[in-house]
Tab-separated table of C-alpha atoms and ligand atoms in Angstrom:
chain	number	residue	atom	x	y	z
A	5	MET	CA	-130.026	-114.500	-89.537
A	6	SER	CA	-133.159	-112.786	-90.755
A	7	ARG	CA	-133.190	-109.097	-91.412
A	8	PRO	CA	-134.373	-107.153	-88.341
A	9	SER	CA	-137.685	-105.459	-88.903
A	10	PRO	CA	-137.581	-101.706	-89.320
A	11	THR	CA	-137.471	-99.951	-85.992
A	12	ARG	CA	-140.474	-98.517	-84.209
A	13	GLU	CA	-141.343	-94.832	-84.598
A	14	PRO	CA	-139.221	-92.811	-82.164
A	15	VAL	CA	-142.206	-91.464	-80.228
A	16	GLN	CA	-140.547	-91.265	-76.826
A	17	SER	CA	-137.360	-89.841	-78.339
A	18	ALA	CA	-139.396	-87.131	-80.069
A	19	ALA	CA	-141.106	-86.241	-76.781
A	20	LEU	CA	-137.784	-86.014	-74.938
A	21	PHE	CA	-136.277	-83.993	-77.780
A	22	GLU	CA	-139.117	-81.479	-77.466
A	23	ARG	CA	-138.731	-81.295	-73.676
A	24	GLY	CA	-134.969	-80.974	-74.044
A	25	GLN	CA	-135.238	-78.041	-76.412
A	26	VAL	CA	-137.046	-76.048	-73.721
A	27	VAL	CA	-134.198	-76.252	-71.240
A	28	THR	CA	-131.121	-76.875	-73.441
A	29	PRO	CA	-130.118	-75.187	-76.713
A	30	GLY	CA	-131.237	-77.544	-79.478
A	31	GLY	CA	-132.054	-80.174	-76.865
A	32	VAL	CA	-128.484	-81.516	-76.940
A	33	ASN	CA	-125.179	-80.997	-75.149
A	34	SER	CA	-122.984	-81.372	-78.235
A	35	PRO	CA	-124.278	-80.083	-81.593
A	36	VAL	CA	-123.820	-83.134	-83.862
A	37	ARG	CA	-126.187	-85.146	-81.638
A	38	ALA	CA	-129.112	-83.013	-82.852
A	39	PHE	CA	-129.176	-84.776	-86.277
A	40	ASN	CA	-129.115	-81.393	-88.056
A	41	ALA	CA	-126.970	-82.823	-90.850
A	42	VAL	CA	-129.261	-85.777	-91.562
A	43	GLY	CA	-132.642	-84.525	-90.336
A	44	GLY	CA	-135.125	-86.490	-88.267
A	45	THR	CA	-135.421	-87.232	-84.575
A	46	PRO	CA	-132.273	-87.863	-82.546
A	47	ARG	CA	-132.567	-91.131	-80.649
A	48	PHE	CA	-132.426	-90.825	-76.884
A	49	ILE	CA	-130.506	-93.838	-75.630
A	50	ARG	CA	-131.631	-95.499	-72.438
A	51	SER	CA	-128.953	-98.158	-72.091
A	52	ALA	CA	-126.184	-99.920	-73.937
A	53	GLN	CA	-124.606	-103.340	-73.755
A	54	GLY	CA	-121.716	-104.636	-75.815
A	55	ALA	CA	-122.190	-103.507	-79.422
A	56	TRP	CA	-125.828	-102.510	-78.903
A	57	LEU	CA	-127.705	-99.347	-77.989
A	58	THR	CA	-131.305	-99.400	-76.732
A	59	ASP	CA	-133.365	-96.243	-77.193
A	60	VAL	CA	-136.237	-94.994	-75.030
A	61	ASP	CA	-138.764	-96.527	-77.473
A	62	GLY	CA	-137.181	-99.954	-77.005
A	63	ASN	CA	-135.409	-100.034	-80.393
A	64	GLU	CA	-132.038	-101.738	-80.552
A	65	TYR	CA	-129.203	-100.567	-82.761
A	66	VAL	CA	-125.744	-101.875	-83.544
A	67	ASP	CA	-123.551	-98.974	-82.468
A	68	LEU	CA	-121.036	-97.757	-85.056
A	69	ILE	CA	-120.154	-94.607	-83.101
A	70	CYS	CA	-119.046	-96.114	-79.788
A	71	SER	CA	-119.515	-92.762	-78.026
A	72	TRP	CA	-117.411	-91.149	-80.811
A	73	GLY	CA	-114.531	-93.493	-80.105
A	74	PRO	CA	-114.092	-94.208	-76.384
A	75	MET	CA	-115.964	-97.526	-76.115
A	76	LEU	CA	-113.153	-99.658	-77.533
A	77	LEU	CA	-114.283	-102.712	-75.539
A	78	GLY	CA	-117.994	-102.143	-76.118
A	79	HIS	CA	-120.593	-100.823	-73.702
A	80	ALA	CA	-120.898	-101.864	-70.064
A	81	HIS	CA	-117.899	-104.185	-70.190
A	82	PRO	CA	-118.246	-106.298	-67.020
A	83	GLU	CA	-114.651	-105.807	-65.822
A	84	VAL	CA	-114.651	-102.075	-66.482
A	85	GLN	CA	-118.010	-101.804	-64.765
A	86	ALA	CA	-116.782	-103.737	-61.707
A	87	ALA	CA	-113.635	-101.618	-61.446
A	88	VAL	CA	-115.646	-98.404	-61.730
A	89	GLN	CA	-118.204	-99.591	-59.161
A	90	ALA	CA	-115.421	-100.455	-56.731
A	91	ALA	CA	-113.831	-97.045	-57.331
A	92	VAL	CA	-117.156	-95.270	-56.730
A	93	ALA	CA	-117.565	-97.178	-53.467
A	94	ARG	CA	-114.234	-95.714	-52.298
A	95	GLY	CA	-115.443	-92.151	-52.936
A	96	THR	CA	-115.606	-90.250	-56.209
A	97	SER	CA	-113.138	-87.377	-55.812
A	98	TYR	CA	-110.653	-86.296	-53.164
A	99	GLY	CA	-108.709	-83.425	-54.692
A	100	THR	CA	-105.491	-85.219	-53.758
A	101	PRO	CA	-103.081	-87.364	-55.747
A	102	THR	CA	-104.170	-91.026	-56.087
A	103	GLU	CA	-102.647	-94.311	-57.209
A	104	PRO	CA	-104.868	-94.933	-60.294
A	105	GLU	CA	-103.537	-91.702	-61.841
A	106	ILE	CA	-99.990	-92.967	-61.591
A	107	GLU	CA	-100.929	-96.369	-62.998
A	108	LEU	CA	-102.758	-94.853	-65.967
A	109	ALA	CA	-99.871	-92.454	-66.616
A	110	GLU	CA	-97.458	-95.409	-66.556
A	111	GLU	CA	-99.647	-97.318	-69.027
A	112	ILE	CA	-99.732	-94.334	-71.410
A	113	VAL	CA	-95.993	-93.702	-71.102
A	114	ALA	CA	-95.373	-97.399	-71.840
A	115	ARG	CA	-97.470	-97.345	-75.027
A	116	THR	CA	-96.480	-93.991	-76.483
A	117	PRO	CA	-93.312	-91.905	-76.948
A	118	VAL	CA	-94.229	-89.390	-74.207
A	119	ASP	CA	-92.012	-89.220	-71.110
A	120	GLN	CA	-94.687	-87.717	-68.887
A	121	VAL	CA	-98.392	-86.883	-68.984
A	122	ARG	CA	-100.678	-84.467	-67.179
A	123	PHE	CA	-104.362	-85.442	-66.898
A	124	VAL	CA	-107.284	-83.178	-67.718
A	125	SER	CA	-110.998	-83.893	-68.218
A	126	SER	CA	-111.595	-83.397	-71.957
A	127	GLY	CA	-109.768	-83.418	-75.257
A	128	THR	CA	-110.452	-79.709	-75.567
A	129	GLU	CA	-108.618	-79.082	-72.316
A	130	ALA	CA	-105.757	-81.277	-73.493
A	131	THR	CA	-105.127	-79.371	-76.733
A	132	MET	CA	-105.689	-75.998	-75.053
A	133	SER	CA	-103.117	-76.882	-72.390
A	134	ALA	CA	-100.630	-78.332	-74.904
A	135	ILE	CA	-100.744	-75.081	-76.847
A	136	ARG	CA	-100.223	-73.020	-73.703
A	137	LEU	CA	-97.258	-75.208	-72.805
A	138	ALA	CA	-95.840	-74.895	-76.341
A	139	ARG	CA	-96.155	-71.118	-76.172
A	140	GLY	CA	-94.710	-70.988	-72.680
A	141	ALA	CA	-91.794	-73.261	-73.512
A	142	THR	CA	-90.855	-71.521	-76.775
A	143	GLY	CA	-91.701	-67.946	-75.836
A	144	ARG	CA	-93.486	-67.683	-79.203
A	145	ASP	CA	-97.158	-67.054	-79.965
A	146	LEU	CA	-98.194	-68.430	-83.394
A	147	VAL	CA	-99.997	-71.761	-83.861
A	148	VAL	CA	-100.315	-73.641	-87.168
A	149	LYS	CA	-103.220	-76.002	-87.792
A	150	PHE	CA	-104.902	-77.693	-90.746
A	151	ALA	CA	-108.379	-77.053	-92.131
A	152	GLY	CA	-110.675	-79.965	-91.311
A	153	CYS	CA	-108.647	-81.031	-88.280
A	154	TYR	CA	-110.694	-80.638	-85.113
A	155	HIS	CA	-108.975	-80.222	-81.776
A	156	GLY	CA	-111.951	-79.436	-79.542
A	157	HIS	CA	-113.543	-76.028	-79.119
A	158	VAL	CA	-110.403	-74.091	-78.209
A	159	ASP	CA	-110.694	-70.410	-79.246
A	160	ALA	CA	-107.401	-70.322	-81.144
A	161	LEU	CA	-108.270	-73.527	-83.015
A	162	LEU	CA	-111.783	-72.592	-84.144
A	163	ALA	CA	-110.291	-70.616	-87.002
A	164	SER	CA	-111.668	-73.351	-89.269
A	165	ALA	CA	-112.816	-76.751	-88.084
A	166	GLY	CA	-114.297	-80.065	-89.152
A	167	SER	CA	-116.914	-82.188	-87.415
A	168	GLY	CA	-119.865	-80.171	-86.076
A	169	LEU	CA	-118.659	-76.920	-87.520
A	170	ALA	CA	-117.980	-78.352	-90.945
A	171	THR	CA	-121.425	-79.837	-90.988
A	172	PHE	CA	-122.988	-76.491	-90.266
A	173	ALA	CA	-120.699	-74.918	-92.885
A	174	VAL	CA	-119.719	-72.074	-90.548
A	175	PRO	CA	-116.247	-70.599	-90.954
A	176	GLY	CA	-115.016	-70.337	-87.366
A	177	THR	CA	-117.655	-69.181	-84.907
A	178	PRO	CA	-118.996	-65.993	-83.372
A	179	GLY	CA	-117.635	-65.570	-79.874
A	180	VAL	CA	-114.007	-66.202	-80.732
A	181	PRO	CA	-112.131	-62.895	-80.671
A	182	GLU	CA	-110.116	-61.962	-83.731
A	183	SER	CA	-107.151	-61.560	-81.410
A	184	SER	CA	-107.243	-65.335	-80.753
A	185	THR	CA	-107.418	-66.488	-84.350
A	186	ALA	CA	-105.023	-63.756	-85.494
A	187	LEU	CA	-102.321	-65.922	-83.926
A	188	THR	CA	-103.446	-69.060	-85.812
A	189	ILE	CA	-102.374	-70.057	-89.318
A	190	VAL	CA	-104.752	-72.494	-91.042
A	191	LEU	CA	-103.356	-74.569	-93.911
A	192	PRO	CA	-104.788	-77.232	-96.230
A	193	TYR	CA	-103.979	-80.734	-94.992
A	194	HIS	CA	-101.241	-82.565	-96.905
A	195	ASP	CA	-100.011	-79.307	-98.454
A	196	ARG	CA	-96.244	-79.454	-97.889
A	197	ALA	CA	-95.616	-76.306	-99.942
A	198	ALA	CA	-98.041	-74.357	-97.735
A	199	VAL	CA	-96.302	-75.644	-94.616
A	200	GLU	CA	-92.891	-74.675	-96.011
A	201	ALA	CA	-94.178	-71.228	-96.950
A	202	ALA	CA	-95.742	-70.597	-93.539
A	203	PHE	CA	-92.536	-71.563	-91.750
A	204	ALA	CA	-90.380	-69.612	-94.221
A	205	GLU	CA	-92.388	-66.488	-93.473
A	206	HIS	CA	-93.153	-66.862	-89.752
A	207	GLY	CA	-90.819	-69.629	-88.590
A	208	ASP	CA	-89.246	-67.650	-85.760
A	209	ARG	CA	-92.674	-66.787	-84.321
A	210	ILE	CA	-94.302	-70.239	-84.544
A	211	ALA	CA	-94.692	-71.905	-81.142
A	212	CYS	CA	-96.164	-75.121	-82.524
A	213	LEU	CA	-97.889	-76.923	-85.318
A	214	ILE	CA	-100.821	-79.024	-84.149
A	215	THR	CA	-102.349	-81.746	-86.290
A	216	GLU	CA	-104.599	-84.736	-85.832
A	217	ALA	CA	-102.151	-87.656	-86.011
A	218	ALA	CA	-104.527	-88.996	-88.645
A	219	PRO	CA	-107.480	-86.720	-89.332
A	220	GLY	CA	-110.742	-88.349	-88.280
A	221	ASN	CA	-112.945	-85.314	-87.795
A	222	MET	CA	-113.524	-84.724	-91.525
A	223	GLY	CA	-113.913	-88.471	-92.017
A	224	VAL	CA	-110.749	-90.571	-91.956
A	225	VAL	CA	-107.867	-89.126	-93.984
A	226	PRO	CA	-104.773	-91.252	-93.451
A	227	PRO	CA	-101.614	-89.157	-93.594
A	228	GLU	CA	-99.592	-89.951	-96.704
A	229	PRO	CA	-96.400	-91.868	-95.892
A	230	GLY	CA	-93.810	-89.478	-94.519
A	231	PHE	CA	-96.194	-86.548	-94.007
A	232	ASN	CA	-96.114	-86.565	-90.192
A	233	ALA	CA	-92.328	-87.090	-90.294
A	234	PHE	CA	-92.082	-84.070	-92.599
A	235	LEU	CA	-94.122	-81.985	-90.142
A	236	ALA	CA	-91.988	-83.094	-87.198
A	237	GLU	CA	-88.791	-82.322	-89.115
A	238	THR	CA	-90.034	-78.923	-90.303
A	239	CYS	CA	-90.981	-77.929	-86.761
A	240	ALA	CA	-87.608	-79.055	-85.421
A	241	ARG	CA	-85.766	-77.102	-88.109
A	242	HIS	CA	-87.536	-73.894	-87.031
A	243	GLY	CA	-87.442	-74.409	-83.285
A	244	ALA	CA	-91.206	-74.949	-83.152
A	245	LEU	CA	-92.905	-77.842	-81.360
A	246	PHE	CA	-94.771	-80.612	-83.148
A	247	VAL	CA	-98.018	-81.358	-81.311
A	248	SER	CA	-99.667	-84.588	-82.397
A	249	ASP	CA	-103.333	-84.736	-81.398
A	250	GLU	CA	-104.184	-88.387	-80.752
A	251	VAL	CA	-107.409	-87.725	-78.833
A	252	MET	CA	-109.291	-89.809	-81.408
A	253	THR	CA	-106.571	-92.109	-82.740
A	254	GLY	CA	-104.754	-92.821	-79.467
A	255	PHE	CA	-105.129	-96.454	-78.293
A	256	ARG	CA	-107.678	-96.895	-81.111
A	257	VAL	CA	-105.879	-97.043	-84.462
A	258	THR	CA	-103.320	-99.446	-82.950
A	259	ARG	CA	-102.330	-100.126	-79.343
A	260	GLN	CA	-99.855	-97.242	-79.773
A	261	GLY	CA	-102.282	-95.081	-81.730
A	262	GLN	CA	-101.356	-93.534	-85.086
A	263	TRP	CA	-97.779	-93.099	-83.855
A	264	GLY	CA	-97.524	-96.902	-83.889
A	265	LEU	CA	-97.984	-96.750	-87.677
A	266	ASP	CA	-95.541	-93.955	-88.464
A	267	GLY	CA	-93.257	-92.472	-85.788
A	268	ALA	CA	-92.580	-95.795	-84.085
A	269	VAL	CA	-91.568	-97.307	-87.433
A	270	GLU	CA	-89.720	-94.289	-88.848
A	271	GLY	CA	-87.908	-93.352	-85.650
A	272	TRP	CA	-89.232	-89.919	-84.677
A	273	ARG	CA	-91.521	-88.679	-81.936
A	274	PRO	CA	-93.754	-85.665	-81.431
A	275	ASP	CA	-92.670	-83.025	-78.902
A	276	LEU	CA	-96.129	-83.012	-77.337
A	277	MET	CA	-99.149	-85.286	-77.710
A	278	THR	CA	-102.778	-85.124	-76.640
A	279	PHE	CA	-105.013	-88.034	-75.679
A	280	GLY	CA	-108.659	-88.527	-74.730
A	281	LYS	CA	-111.594	-90.716	-75.745
A	282	VAL	CA	-110.353	-94.363	-75.367
A	283	MET	CA	-108.044	-93.499	-72.449
A	284	GLY	CA	-111.082	-92.420	-70.398
A	285	GLY	CA	-112.946	-95.684	-70.964
A	286	GLY	CA	-116.225	-93.763	-71.342
A	287	LEU	CA	-115.652	-91.358	-68.463
A	288	PRO	CA	-114.253	-87.814	-68.725
A	289	ALA	CA	-110.486	-88.195	-68.797
A	290	ALA	CA	-107.917	-86.818	-71.220
A	291	ALA	CA	-104.245	-85.967	-71.138
A	292	PHE	CA	-101.406	-84.110	-72.735
A	293	GLY	CA	-97.820	-85.254	-72.527
A	294	GLY	CA	-94.437	-85.176	-74.149
A	295	ARG	CA	-90.731	-84.698	-73.686
A	296	ALA	CA	-89.621	-84.518	-70.069
A	297	ASP	CA	-87.871	-81.152	-70.516
A	298	LEU	CA	-91.056	-79.627	-71.915
A	299	MET	CA	-93.332	-81.166	-69.275
A	300	ALA	CA	-90.943	-79.743	-66.644
A	301	GLN	CA	-92.096	-76.300	-67.749
A	302	LEU	CA	-95.498	-77.030	-66.192
A	303	SER	CA	-96.578	-75.881	-62.763
A	304	PRO	CA	-95.662	-76.840	-60.011
A	305	VAL	CA	-92.205	-77.714	-61.404
A	306	GLY	CA	-92.017	-74.908	-63.954
A	307	PRO	CA	-93.649	-71.548	-64.617
A	308	VAL	CA	-96.481	-72.509	-67.054
A	309	TYR	CA	-99.734	-72.627	-65.092
A	310	GLN	CA	-102.274	-75.410	-65.604
A	311	ALA	CA	-104.703	-77.065	-63.147
A	312	GLY	CA	-108.051	-78.860	-62.742
A	313	THR	CA	-110.382	-79.706	-59.834
A	314	LEU	CA	-111.369	-83.082	-61.304
A	315	SER	CA	-108.129	-83.741	-63.235
A	316	GLY	CA	-107.015	-87.354	-62.757
A	317	ASN	CA	-110.333	-88.182	-61.099
A	318	PRO	CA	-110.055	-91.619	-59.473
A	319	VAL	CA	-113.205	-93.036	-61.068
A	320	ALA	CA	-112.337	-91.782	-64.561
A	321	THR	CA	-108.717	-92.912	-64.387
A	322	THR	CA	-109.851	-96.321	-63.112
A	323	ALA	CA	-112.181	-96.680	-66.119
A	324	GLY	CA	-109.374	-95.676	-68.463
A	325	LEU	CA	-106.766	-97.881	-66.838
A	326	THR	CA	-109.043	-100.931	-66.839
A	327	THR	CA	-109.943	-100.320	-70.476
A	328	LEU	CA	-106.319	-99.997	-71.597
A	329	ARG	CA	-105.229	-103.059	-69.638
A	330	LEU	CA	-107.970	-105.089	-71.325
A	331	ALA	CA	-107.070	-103.681	-74.763
A	332	THR	CA	-104.661	-106.475	-75.654
A	333	ASP	CA	-103.174	-107.384	-79.025
A	334	ASP	CA	-106.094	-109.825	-79.443
A	335	VAL	CA	-108.541	-106.970	-79.022
A	336	TYR	CA	-106.789	-104.911	-81.698
A	337	ALA	CA	-106.709	-107.939	-84.022
A	338	HIS	CA	-110.472	-108.373	-83.543
A	339	LEU	CA	-111.086	-104.653	-84.187
A	340	ASP	CA	-108.966	-104.884	-87.353
A	341	ALA	CA	-110.897	-107.867	-88.661
A	342	THR	CA	-114.289	-106.352	-87.838
A	343	ALA	CA	-113.380	-103.026	-89.432
A	344	GLU	CA	-112.187	-104.877	-92.531
A	345	THR	CA	-115.458	-106.819	-92.830
A	346	VAL	CA	-117.671	-103.770	-92.356
A	347	LYS	CA	-115.775	-101.459	-94.677
A	348	THR	CA	-115.500	-104.092	-97.405
A	349	ALA	CA	-119.237	-104.793	-97.217
A	350	ALA	CA	-120.084	-101.081	-97.240
A	351	GLY	CA	-117.928	-100.581	-100.322
A	352	LYS	CA	-119.513	-103.543	-102.111
A	353	ALA	CA	-123.070	-102.435	-101.332
A	354	LEU	CA	-122.425	-98.881	-102.543
A	355	ASP	CA	-120.665	-100.218	-105.662
A	356	ALA	CA	-123.634	-102.448	-106.444
A	357	ALA	CA	-126.034	-99.531	-106.095
A	358	GLY	CA	-123.820	-97.264	-108.216
A	359	VAL	CA	-123.214	-94.737	-105.431
A	360	PRO	CA	-119.901	-92.841	-105.754
A	361	HIS	CA	-117.926	-93.409	-102.573
A	362	VAL	CA	-114.444	-93.817	-101.131
A	363	VAL	CA	-113.588	-95.953	-98.119
A	364	GLN	CA	-110.531	-94.706	-96.215
A	365	SER	CA	-108.879	-96.056	-93.111
A	366	THR	CA	-105.905	-95.989	-90.803
A	367	GLY	CA	-105.418	-98.955	-88.510
A	368	THR	CA	-108.794	-99.982	-87.083
A	369	MET	CA	-110.394	-96.576	-87.785
A	370	PHE	CA	-112.287	-95.978	-91.033
A	371	SER	CA	-114.984	-93.996	-92.751
A	372	VAL	CA	-116.958	-93.910	-95.960
A	373	PHE	CA	-116.960	-90.714	-98.017
A	374	PHE	CA	-119.888	-90.137	-100.368
A	375	THR	CA	-117.717	-88.735	-103.137
A	376	GLY	CA	-116.070	-90.283	-106.167
A	377	THR	CA	-112.436	-89.327	-105.614
A	378	PRO	CA	-109.909	-89.974	-102.825
A	379	VAL	CA	-110.075	-87.487	-99.967
A	380	ARG	CA	-106.727	-85.860	-99.094
A	381	ASP	CA	-107.958	-82.668	-97.441
A	382	PHE	CA	-111.013	-80.793	-96.236
A	383	ALA	CA	-111.873	-79.429	-99.687
A	384	ASP	CA	-112.059	-83.026	-100.980
A	385	ALA	CA	-114.186	-84.080	-97.986
A	386	SER	CA	-116.521	-81.171	-98.655
A	387	SER	CA	-117.293	-82.494	-102.143
A	388	GLN	CA	-119.460	-85.224	-100.582
A	389	ASP	CA	-123.100	-85.791	-101.530
A	390	THR	CA	-124.515	-85.157	-98.060
A	391	ALA	CA	-128.101	-85.783	-99.215
A	392	ALA	CA	-127.108	-89.283	-100.299
A	393	TYR	CA	-125.455	-89.797	-96.924
A	394	ALA	CA	-128.572	-88.638	-95.067
A	395	ALA	CA	-130.695	-91.182	-96.961
A	396	PHE	CA	-128.119	-93.901	-96.298
A	397	PHE	CA	-127.937	-92.985	-92.607
A	398	HIS	CA	-131.717	-93.156	-92.100
A	399	ALA	CA	-132.068	-96.424	-94.009
A	400	MET	CA	-129.384	-97.944	-91.763
A	401	LEU	CA	-131.059	-96.513	-88.658
A	402	ASP	CA	-134.424	-97.981	-89.715
A	403	ARG	CA	-132.692	-101.354	-90.018
A	404	GLY	CA	-131.125	-101.178	-86.582
A	405	VAL	CA	-127.673	-99.725	-87.299
A	406	TYR	CA	-126.572	-96.501	-85.659
A	407	LEU	CA	-124.079	-94.600	-87.851
A	408	PRO	CA	-122.636	-91.156	-87.136
A	409	PRO	CA	-125.318	-88.566	-87.974
A	410	SER	CA	-122.961	-86.690	-90.303
A	411	ALA	CA	-121.014	-87.578	-93.433
A	412	TYR	CA	-117.885	-86.021	-91.890
A	413	GLU	CA	-117.245	-88.590	-89.182
A	414	ALA	CA	-115.316	-91.772	-88.566
A	415	TRP	CA	-117.148	-95.062	-87.968
A	416	PHE	CA	-116.083	-96.962	-84.858
A	417	VAL	CA	-116.286	-100.652	-84.029
A	418	SER	CA	-115.594	-102.285	-80.674
A	419	ALA	CA	-114.288	-105.562	-79.321
A	420	ALA	CA	-117.920	-106.437	-78.565
A	421	HIS	CA	-118.965	-106.341	-82.234
A	422	ASP	CA	-119.663	-110.054	-82.659
A	423	ASP	CA	-121.147	-112.053	-85.540
A	424	ARG	CA	-124.713	-111.034	-84.713
A	425	ALA	CA	-123.808	-107.339	-84.716
A	426	VAL	CA	-121.813	-107.616	-87.936
A	427	GLU	CA	-124.585	-109.641	-89.641
A	428	THR	CA	-127.077	-106.918	-88.754
A	429	ILE	CA	-124.825	-104.331	-90.420
A	430	LEU	CA	-124.218	-106.485	-93.511
A	431	ASP	CA	-127.952	-107.180	-93.881
A	432	ALA	CA	-128.806	-103.479	-93.733
A	433	LEU	CA	-126.175	-102.213	-96.189
A	434	PRO	CA	-127.708	-103.165	-99.582
A	435	ASP	CA	-131.073	-101.477	-98.885
A	436	ALA	CA	-129.321	-98.426	-97.470
A	437	ALA	CA	-127.049	-98.183	-100.520
A	438	ARG	CA	-130.130	-98.272	-102.754
A	439	ALA	CA	-131.718	-95.520	-100.641
A	440	ALA	CA	-128.554	-93.424	-101.128
A	441	ALA	CA	-128.750	-94.035	-104.881
A	442	ALA	CA	-132.401	-92.989	-104.972
A	443	ALA	CA	-131.520	-89.782	-103.093
A	444	GLY	CA	-129.294	-88.729	-105.955
A	445	GLY	CA	-126.082	-90.537	-105.152
A	446	ALA	CA	-126.089	-92.774	-108.238
A	447	ALA	CA	-123.273	-92.230	-110.743
B	15	LIG	C1	-112.774	-85.407	-79.823
B	15	LIG	C2	-111.526	-84.688	-80.177
B	15	LIG	C3	-111.054	-83.583	-79.438
B	15	LIG	C4	-111.869	-82.940	-78.360
B	15	LIG	O1	-112.124	-83.779	-77.291
B	15	LIG	P1	-113.358	-83.446	-76.311
B	15	LIG	O2	-113.215	-84.438	-75.220
B	15	LIG	O3	-114.603	-83.591	-77.124
B	15	LIG	O4	-113.157	-82.039	-75.858
B	15	LIG	C5	-109.816	-83.076	-79.749
B	15	LIG	N1	-109.077	-83.589	-80.746
B	15	LIG	C6	-109.503	-84.623	-81.492
B	15	LIG	C7	-108.630	-85.156	-82.578
B	15	LIG	C8	-110.746	-85.201	-81.245
B	15	LIG	O5	-111.178	-86.202	-82.022
């Protein structure tokens, strides 16, 4: 097909952005949406269908963010939409237990190694609650995390973070008391010696180690073979809990998430896990879960308090349940093939333009780092040429492809990314790679 013409000037988006900044800090409700890392006008999206976003100026873009992961089936999937509409017609919230919650919990328990789950409304709530449960169950207070792993904006975990924070190059954030982060140990990812040393020194005080099952919030850094098993084993040896955060990777990387690539094969399981994004099907739903004896510590069965007015909301759990039921092996095979095509083409285009880059992936999740050497940790990710990425991003946007507006993010495809969507991406890549080279990214 012919190359789509460059998009129209974002006049309406600019007007909304200005209006938004009057009533909302930065005009956005989550910082990365403001385009601070790449400059320019954030696009206000009016509607979405399948693999495509339509902005308020009428421009269409192939979506490579998929709402930062959730839209595994693509936007406005007819069956998800019908299920959600039927759920809305039955009333949107009752504050009582409902059947869809049980069905979604059963689906998650069937796909993952958790015995039980408790629903919450965001990934942040899930990790916050998992840490409370870990502390309550162990009677210990320290938490270990890795630099560049993002677990939502939980006080104790904003000791050093990727994603938005990494982009703004802020170490932690004002507003988090020292007393919160004083109980957090932050280590470089993949650094086994640092993990050993932390546990050797503080092992009897560590409640849990939390890690992204495969980091995706500094770009995609697949765990080296055996690394997650090592973490699980180290925690077990010291009586600490291993908390695997699969908010991004869960039901995305494979049908069993990242655990399907390591724990399921190697024969171990995390003590606690967190989920979000895909399991909400585009509505606010998240969960934490794990071993039955640990989950039994939660209120109302056990003493550890946790609650939520909209937790397990019938509309959100219906969206999640319908999404997961439709996410068959065929869907994951399609996602795999599409991811392979896009990442191979991106690599080729950047090679041809002489732009240093590394493509990394785990399962169907991938990203492109604008740096010349493999990325194993946050320090490596931080060596990226962000100016080259900004030029690349805008050239893609002008050609109708919507990439994450930051070099530190995963790219996401959906089951709705068909030939036309993929062709649009492949057509845009060579020009964008040349724009990155011109911005200083050439070797
Ligand atoms: C997105 C994300 C979170 C936070 O989820 P929210 O719903 O944005 O609060 C936590 N952990 C990981 C790994 C994530 O990718």
